[in-house]
Every structure is written in structure tokens, then in C-alpha cells.
PDB file of C-alpha atoms in Angstrom:
ATOM      1  CA  MET C1247    -175.425  38.046  73.199  1.00 66.00           C
ATOM      2  CA  LYS C1248    -178.032  39.472  69.980  1.00 76.00           C
ATOM      3  CA  LYS C1249    -181.077  38.528  71.924  1.00 78.00           C
ATOM      4  CA  ARG C1250    -179.958  39.638  75.331  1.00 81.00           C
ATOM      5  CA  GLN C1251    -178.768  43.099  73.637  1.00 81.00           C
ATOM      6  CA  THR C1252    -182.198  43.299  72.158  1.00 84.00           C
ATOM      7  CA  GLN C1253    -184.133  42.782  75.441  1.00 89.00           C
ATOM      8  CA  ILE C1254    -182.774  45.507  77.028  1.00 91.00           C
ATOM      9  CA  THR C1255    -183.412  48.004  73.749  1.00 89.00           C
ATOM     10  CA  ALA C1256    -186.730  47.135  73.831  1.00 90.00           C
ATOM     11  CA  LEU C1257    -186.571  47.366  77.722  1.00 94.00           C
ATOM     12  CA  VAL C1258    -185.646  51.213  77.207  1.00 94.00           C
ATOM     13  CA  HIS C1259    -187.980  51.973  74.821  1.00 94.00           C
ATOM     14  CA  GLY C1260    -190.694  51.010  77.335  1.00 97.00           C
ATOM     15  CA  ALA C1261    -189.238  53.342  79.899  1.00 97.00           C
ATOM     16  CA  LEU C1262    -188.723  55.924  77.325  1.00 97.00           C
ATOM     17  CA  ILE C1263    -192.151  56.082  76.303  1.00 98.00           C
ATOM     18  CA  ALA C1264    -193.979  55.734  79.624  1.00 98.00           C
ATOM     19  CA  ALA C1265    -191.965  59.028  80.243  1.00 98.00           C
ATOM     20  CA  ILE C1266    -193.018  60.442  77.291  1.00 98.00           C
ATOM     21  CA  TYR C1267    -197.021  59.301  77.627  1.00 98.00           C
ATOM     22  CA  ALA C1268    -196.595  60.255  81.683  1.00 98.00           C
ATOM     23  CA  ALA C1269    -194.522  63.506  80.673  1.00 98.00           C
ATOM     24  CA  ALA C1270    -197.579  64.477  77.869  1.00 98.00           C
ATOM     25  CA  THR C1271    -200.333  64.067  79.868  1.00 98.00           C
ATOM     26  CA  TYR C1272    -199.020  66.280  82.602  1.00 97.00           C
ATOM     27  CA  LEU C1273    -198.018  69.017  79.734  1.00 97.00           C
ATOM     28  CA  SER C1274    -201.847  68.484  78.603  1.00 96.00           C
ATOM     29  CA  ALA C1275    -203.152  69.125  82.330  1.00 96.00           C
ATOM     30  CA  THR C1276    -201.711  72.559  82.308  1.00 96.00           C
ATOM     31  CA  PHE C1277    -203.821  73.396  79.750  1.00 95.00           C
ATOM     32  CA  GLY C1278    -207.334  71.613  81.306  1.00 94.00           C
ATOM     33  CA  ILE C1279    -206.700  69.565  78.567  1.00 95.00           C
ATOM     34  CA  ALA C1280    -206.124  65.959  80.295  1.00 95.00           C
ATOM     35  CA  TYR C1281    -208.856  65.083  82.338  1.00 92.00           C
ATOM     36  CA  GLY C1282    -212.575  64.631  82.269  1.00 86.00           C
ATOM     37  CA  ASN C1283    -215.707  64.358  79.620  1.00 87.00           C
ATOM     38  CA  ILE C1284    -213.778  66.310  76.589  1.00 88.00           C
ATOM     39  CA  GLN C1285    -210.106  65.737  76.778  1.00 92.00           C
ATOM     40  CA  PHE C1286    -206.815  66.477  74.357  1.00 94.00           C
ATOM     41  CA  ARG C1287    -204.085  64.036  75.933  1.00 95.00           C
ATOM     42  CA  LEU C1288    -200.997  64.865  73.823  1.00 96.00           C
ATOM     43  CA  SER C1289    -199.812  61.551  74.932  1.00 97.00           C
ATOM     44  CA  GLU C1290    -202.822  59.520  72.777  1.00 97.00           C
ATOM     45  CA  ALA C1291    -200.824  60.349  69.835  1.00 98.00           C
ATOM     46  CA  LEU C1292    -198.463  57.535  70.914  1.00 98.00           C
ATOM     47  CA  THR C1293    -200.691  55.105  71.030  1.00 98.00           C
ATOM     48  CA  ILE C1294    -199.851  54.702  67.473  1.00 98.00           C
ATOM     49  CA  LEU C1295    -196.328  53.016  68.923  1.00 98.00           C
ATOM     50  CA  PRO C1296    -197.378  49.001  69.422  1.00 98.00           C
ATOM     51  CA  VAL C1297    -197.486  48.745  65.364  1.00 97.00           C
ATOM     52  CA  PHE C1298    -193.782  49.276  65.610  1.00 96.00           C
ATOM     53  CA  THR C1299    -192.994  47.820  68.487  1.00 96.00           C
ATOM     54  CA  PRO C1300    -194.462  45.858  71.667  1.00 96.00           C
ATOM     55  CA  ALA C1301    -192.552  47.548  73.905  1.00 96.00           C
ATOM     56  CA  ALA C1302    -195.309  50.026  74.027  1.00 97.00           C
ATOM     57  CA  ILE C1303    -197.439  47.925  75.115  1.00 98.00           C
ATOM     58  CA  PRO C1304    -196.245  47.990  79.178  1.00 98.00           C
ATOM     59  CA  GLY C1305    -194.959  51.953  77.919  1.00 98.00           C
ATOM     60  CA  LEU C1306    -198.044  53.046  76.959  1.00 98.00           C
ATOM     61  CA  THR C1307    -199.804  51.653  80.227  1.00 98.00           C
ATOM     62  CA  ILE C1308    -197.345  52.278  82.956  1.00 98.00           C
ATOM     63  CA  GLY C1309    -197.521  55.875  81.149  1.00 98.00           C
ATOM     64  CA  CYS C1310    -201.186  56.140  81.794  1.00 98.00           C
ATOM     65  CA  ILE C1311    -200.589  55.036  85.748  1.00 98.00           C
ATOM     66  CA  LEU C1312    -198.150  57.271  86.145  1.00 98.00           C
ATOM     67  CA  GLY C1313    -200.185  60.298  83.714  1.00 98.00           C
ATOM     68  CA  ASN C1314    -203.215  58.962  86.023  1.00 97.00           C
ATOM     69  CA  LEU C1315    -201.863  60.185  89.386  1.00 97.00           C
ATOM     70  CA  SER C1316    -203.002  63.682  89.248  1.00 95.00           C
ATOM     71  CA  SER C1317    -206.344  62.741  87.773  1.00 95.00           C
ATOM     72  CA  PRO C1318    -209.138  64.710  89.874  1.00 93.00           C
ATOM     73  CA  MET C1319    -210.821  60.898  89.379  1.00 91.00           C
ATOM     74  CA  GLY C1320    -208.071  58.817  91.273  1.00 92.00           C
ATOM     75  CA  ILE C1321    -207.621  55.622  91.918  1.00 96.00           C
ATOM     76  CA  TRP C1322    -210.614  55.210  89.426  1.00 95.00           C
ATOM     77  CA  ASP C1323    -208.777  56.900  86.763  1.00 95.00           C
ATOM     78  CA  ILE C1324    -205.298  55.432  87.285  1.00 97.00           C
ATOM     79  CA  LEU C1325    -207.300  51.913  87.161  1.00 97.00           C
ATOM     80  CA  PHE C1326    -209.779  52.874  84.110  1.00 97.00           C
ATOM     81  CA  GLY C1327    -207.405  54.651  81.854  1.00 97.00           C
ATOM     82  CA  SER C1328    -204.431  52.336  82.031  1.00 97.00           C
ATOM     83  CA  ALA C1329    -207.193  49.458  81.723  1.00 98.00           C
ATOM     84  CA  ALA C1330    -208.675  51.337  78.757  1.00 98.00           C
ATOM     85  CA  THR C1331    -204.858  52.264  77.046  1.00 98.00           C
ATOM     86  CA  LEU C1332    -203.314  48.403  77.975  1.00 98.00           C
ATOM     87  CA  LEU C1333    -206.267  46.862  75.741  1.00 98.00           C
ATOM     88  CA  ALA C1334    -206.364  50.045  72.874  1.00 98.00           C
ATOM     89  CA  ALA C1335    -202.529  48.799  73.405  1.00 98.00           C
ATOM     90  CA  ILE C1336    -202.676  45.324  72.723  1.00 98.00           C
ATOM     91  CA  CYS C1337    -205.708  45.257  69.877  1.00 98.00           C
ATOM     92  CA  SER C1338    -204.055  47.723  68.115  1.00 98.00           C
ATOM     93  CA  ARG C1339    -200.469  45.507  68.394  1.00 98.00           C
ATOM     94  CA  ALA C1340    -202.861  42.425  66.721  1.00 98.00           C
ATOM     95  CA  LEU C1341    -204.273  44.751  63.995  1.00 98.00           C
ATOM     96  CA  ARG C1342    -201.165  46.795  63.134  1.00 97.00           C
ATOM     97  CA  LYS C1343    -201.260  44.717  59.744  1.00 96.00           C
ATOM     98  CA  VAL C1344    -204.611  45.304  58.688  1.00 96.00           C
ATOM     99  CA  THR C1345    -204.174  48.768  56.389  1.00 96.00           C
ATOM    100  CA  VAL C1346    -205.992  51.285  54.202  1.00 96.00           C
ATOM    101  CA  LYS C1347    -203.608  51.902  51.890  1.00 95.00           C
ATOM    102  CA  GLY C1348    -200.164  51.055  54.168  1.00 95.00           C
ATOM    103  CA  LEU C1349    -202.228  52.872  57.050  1.00 96.00           C
ATOM    104  CA  PRO C1350    -203.302  50.565  60.295  1.00 97.00           C
ATOM    105  CA  VAL C1351    -206.631  52.258  60.251  1.00 96.00           C
ATOM    106  CA  LEU C1352    -208.138  49.808  62.894  1.00 97.00           C
ATOM    107  CA  SER C1353    -204.515  50.423  65.376  1.00 97.00           C
ATOM    108  CA  LEU C1354    -205.637  53.780  64.788  1.00 97.00           C
ATOM    109  CA  LEU C1355    -209.333  53.804  66.013  1.00 98.00           C
ATOM    110  CA  MET C1356    -208.442  51.357  68.911  1.00 98.00           C
ATOM    111  CA  PRO C1357    -207.632  54.007  71.860  1.00 98.00           C
ATOM    112  CA  VAL C1358    -210.877  56.371  70.268  1.00 98.00           C
ATOM    113  CA  ILE C1359    -213.035  52.773  71.268  1.00 98.00           C
ATOM    114  CA  PHE C1360    -211.748  51.878  73.850  1.00 98.00           C
ATOM    115  CA  ASN C1361    -211.322  55.652  76.237  1.00 97.00           C
ATOM    116  CA  ALA C1362    -214.466  56.320  74.400  1.00 97.00           C
ATOM    117  CA  LEU C1363    -216.428  52.930  76.193  1.00 97.00           C
ATOM    118  CA  ILE C1364    -214.132  52.806  79.633  1.00 97.00           C
ATOM    119  CA  ILE C1365    -214.127  56.220  80.183  1.00 96.00           C
ATOM    120  CA  GLY C1366    -217.332  57.410  78.588  1.00 94.00           C
ATOM    121  CA  ALA C1367    -218.489  55.033  81.030  1.00 94.00           C
ATOM    122  CA  GLU C1368    -216.446  55.802  83.887  1.00 93.00           C
ATOM    123  CA  ILE C1369    -217.303  59.624  83.809  1.00 91.00           C
ATOM    124  CA  THR C1370    -221.170  58.743  84.026  1.00 89.00           C
ATOM    125  CA  PHE C1371    -220.914  57.043  87.094  1.00 86.00           C
ATOM    126  CA  LEU C1372    -218.103  58.813  89.158  1.00 84.00           C
ATOM    127  CA  MET C1373    -219.258  62.020  87.893  1.00 72.00           C
ATOM    128  CA  ILE C1374    -222.898  61.645  87.060  1.00 70.00           C
ATOM    129  CA  GLU C1375    -224.692  63.270  90.538  1.00 70.00           C
ATOM    130  CA  GLY C1376    -228.118  60.661  90.230  1.00 68.00           C
ATOM    131  CA  ASP C1377    -229.645  57.698  88.231  1.00 71.00           C
ATOM    132  CA  ALA C1378    -226.558  57.425  85.510  1.00 67.00           C
ATOM    133  CA  THR C1379    -228.768  57.161  82.330  1.00 83.00           C
ATOM    134  CA  PHE C1380    -227.521  55.520  78.934  1.00 86.00           C
ATOM    135  CA  ALA C1381    -228.162  59.065  77.291  1.00 86.00           C
ATOM    136  CA  ILE C1382    -225.242  60.963  79.280  1.00 88.00           C
ATOM    137  CA  PHE C1383    -223.207  57.843  78.735  1.00 92.00           C
ATOM    138  CA  ALA C1384    -223.627  58.176  75.388  1.00 93.00           C
ATOM    139  CA  VAL C1385    -223.125  61.770  75.759  1.00 93.00           C
ATOM    140  CA  SER C1386    -219.925  60.735  78.193  1.00 93.00           C
ATOM    141  CA  ALA C1387    -218.223  58.575  75.439  1.00 96.00           C
ATOM    142  CA  LEU C1388    -218.649  60.609  72.097  1.00 97.00           C
ATOM    143  CA  GLU C1389    -217.057  64.017  74.217  1.00 96.00           C
ATOM    144  CA  VAL C1390    -214.386  61.367  75.597  1.00 96.00           C
ATOM    145  CA  GLY C1391    -213.986  59.654  71.495  1.00 97.00           C
ATOM    146  CA  ALA C1392    -213.978  62.786  70.191  1.00 97.00           C
ATOM    147  CA  GLY C1393    -210.902  64.168  72.173  1.00 97.00           C
ATOM    148  CA  GLU C1394    -209.497  60.970  71.209  1.00 97.00           C
ATOM    149  CA  LEU C1395    -210.343  60.710  67.966  1.00 97.00           C
ATOM    150  CA  ALA C1396    -208.967  64.188  67.234  1.00 97.00           C
ATOM    151  CA  ILE C1397    -205.249  62.889  69.357  1.00 97.00           C
ATOM    152  CA  CYS C1398    -205.152  60.073  67.367  1.00 96.00           C
ATOM    153  CA  LEU C1399    -205.169  62.121  63.796  1.00 96.00           C
ATOM    154  CA  ALA C1400    -203.770  64.922  64.234  1.00 97.00           C
ATOM    155  CA  GLY C1401    -200.930  62.869  66.370  1.00 97.00           C
ATOM    156  CA  GLY C1402    -200.412  59.673  65.722  1.00 97.00           C
ATOM    157  CA  ILE C1403    -201.097  59.640  62.243  1.00 97.00           C
ATOM    158  CA  PRO C1404    -197.557  62.092  61.580  1.00 97.00           C
ATOM    159  CA  LEU C1405    -196.324  59.884  64.067  1.00 96.00           C
ATOM    160  CA  PHE C1406    -196.795  56.981  62.118  1.00 97.00           C
ATOM    161  CA  TYR C1407    -195.317  58.124  59.119  1.00 96.00           C
ATOM    162  CA  ALA C1408    -192.068  60.057  61.176  1.00 96.00           C
ATOM    163  CA  PHE C1409    -191.303  56.499  62.198  1.00 94.00           C
ATOM    164  CA  ARG C1410    -192.026  54.295  59.402  1.00 93.00           C
ATOM    165  CA  LYS C1411    -189.456  56.881  57.414  1.00 93.00           C
ATOM    166  CA  SER C1412    -187.222  56.204  60.387  1.00 90.00           C
ATOM    167  CA  GLY C1413    -186.801  53.131  60.475  1.00 85.00           C
ATOM    168  CA  ILE C1414    -186.335  53.290  64.391  1.00 81.00           C
ATOM    169  CA  PHE C1415    -187.893  50.506  65.575  1.00 78.00           C
ATOM    170  CA  GLU C1416    -186.738  47.701  62.539  1.00 72.00           C
ATOM    171  CA  LYS C1417    -183.673  46.360  63.632  1.00 57.00           C
ATOM    172  CA  THR C1418    -183.983  47.350  67.253  1.00 53.00           C
ATOM    173  CA  SER C1419    -187.790  46.064  68.444  1.00 49.00           C
ATOM    174  CA  LEU C1420    -188.827  42.355  69.876  1.00 48.00           C
ATOM    175  CA  ARG C1421    -191.339  41.009  67.293  1.00 49.00           C
TER     176      ARG C1421
END
């Protein structure tokens, strides 16, 4: 019975994470900062959640799919954006125990790295007319990475400390 209850709780956590991620992405879109080279998606602060629960992996991925439904890059952003989110969430979860003064620094950096590389490449090949060069990719990757880093630091770190202090995931998540 307890295992079933834990599974249901994890499913609810994943669904809530997906819904909040999608809603925060749409909120960012209303300000024009959710898509494109320079993006400051408020939803990306949630990418710290795989540190606390594996339910965040599908939650973030599904939330990203839903959030990218209105992307001007269409199906490509749905596919590549959610792939970047999935890979980052898996790696964040795997690296959660690597900390500096209690902060899972590598987990915080996974979304920055994956989004910079994957979304930077997507932007380079879909939005740039003519031959895409490494220099164009590098600029796109740096722009995406900078926005991602800002949100992960400004939003992800406070969320990390708030969730760690609350202990909400400690008793209810699958380990």
C-alpha cells in the first residue's frame, strides 16, 4: 500500500511540475522572453527539481513539450527543446550528489549546457539564412546559455534552498 501511495504522489508531483513549467513558459512568452536567441524562461528555474525527485524528469519534459506548443519554431522546438530538457534533467538527477558547500552546482549547470548546445544549434540551422557557420552557432549557444544561466542562478538557487528547507520531497518521492 505504501509503495502505491508513493507512486501516486510521484505521479502528482510530475504532473504539477509539468503544469507549472508550461504555465511559467507561457507567462514568459507574454513578455516576449520565452523563445529565440535570448530567452529568460521563468520555467527554467524549475530545472533544479530533479535534484529532489525523479518525478521531475518526466514533469519537466512534458512541461517543455506543452510550453513549446506556441513556439515560433514549431515542431522543431517541441522536439529539440524537450530533448534538451530531458537530457538535462537526467544528468541533473545523476549529478545531484556532487555539491559545493551543499549546492548541487553541476546539476544547476546541466540545463545551461544542454540548452546552449541543442537550442543554439536549432537556432543556427533554422533561423539563419545561408550557410550556418561555427561562429554563428557559438554566438547562438552563448546567447541561449547566458539566459539559461541567469534564470538557473536567480531562480534555481532560491528554489533549491526553499525545497531543501521544506523537505517536501523527502518523504513522498521515489528515490
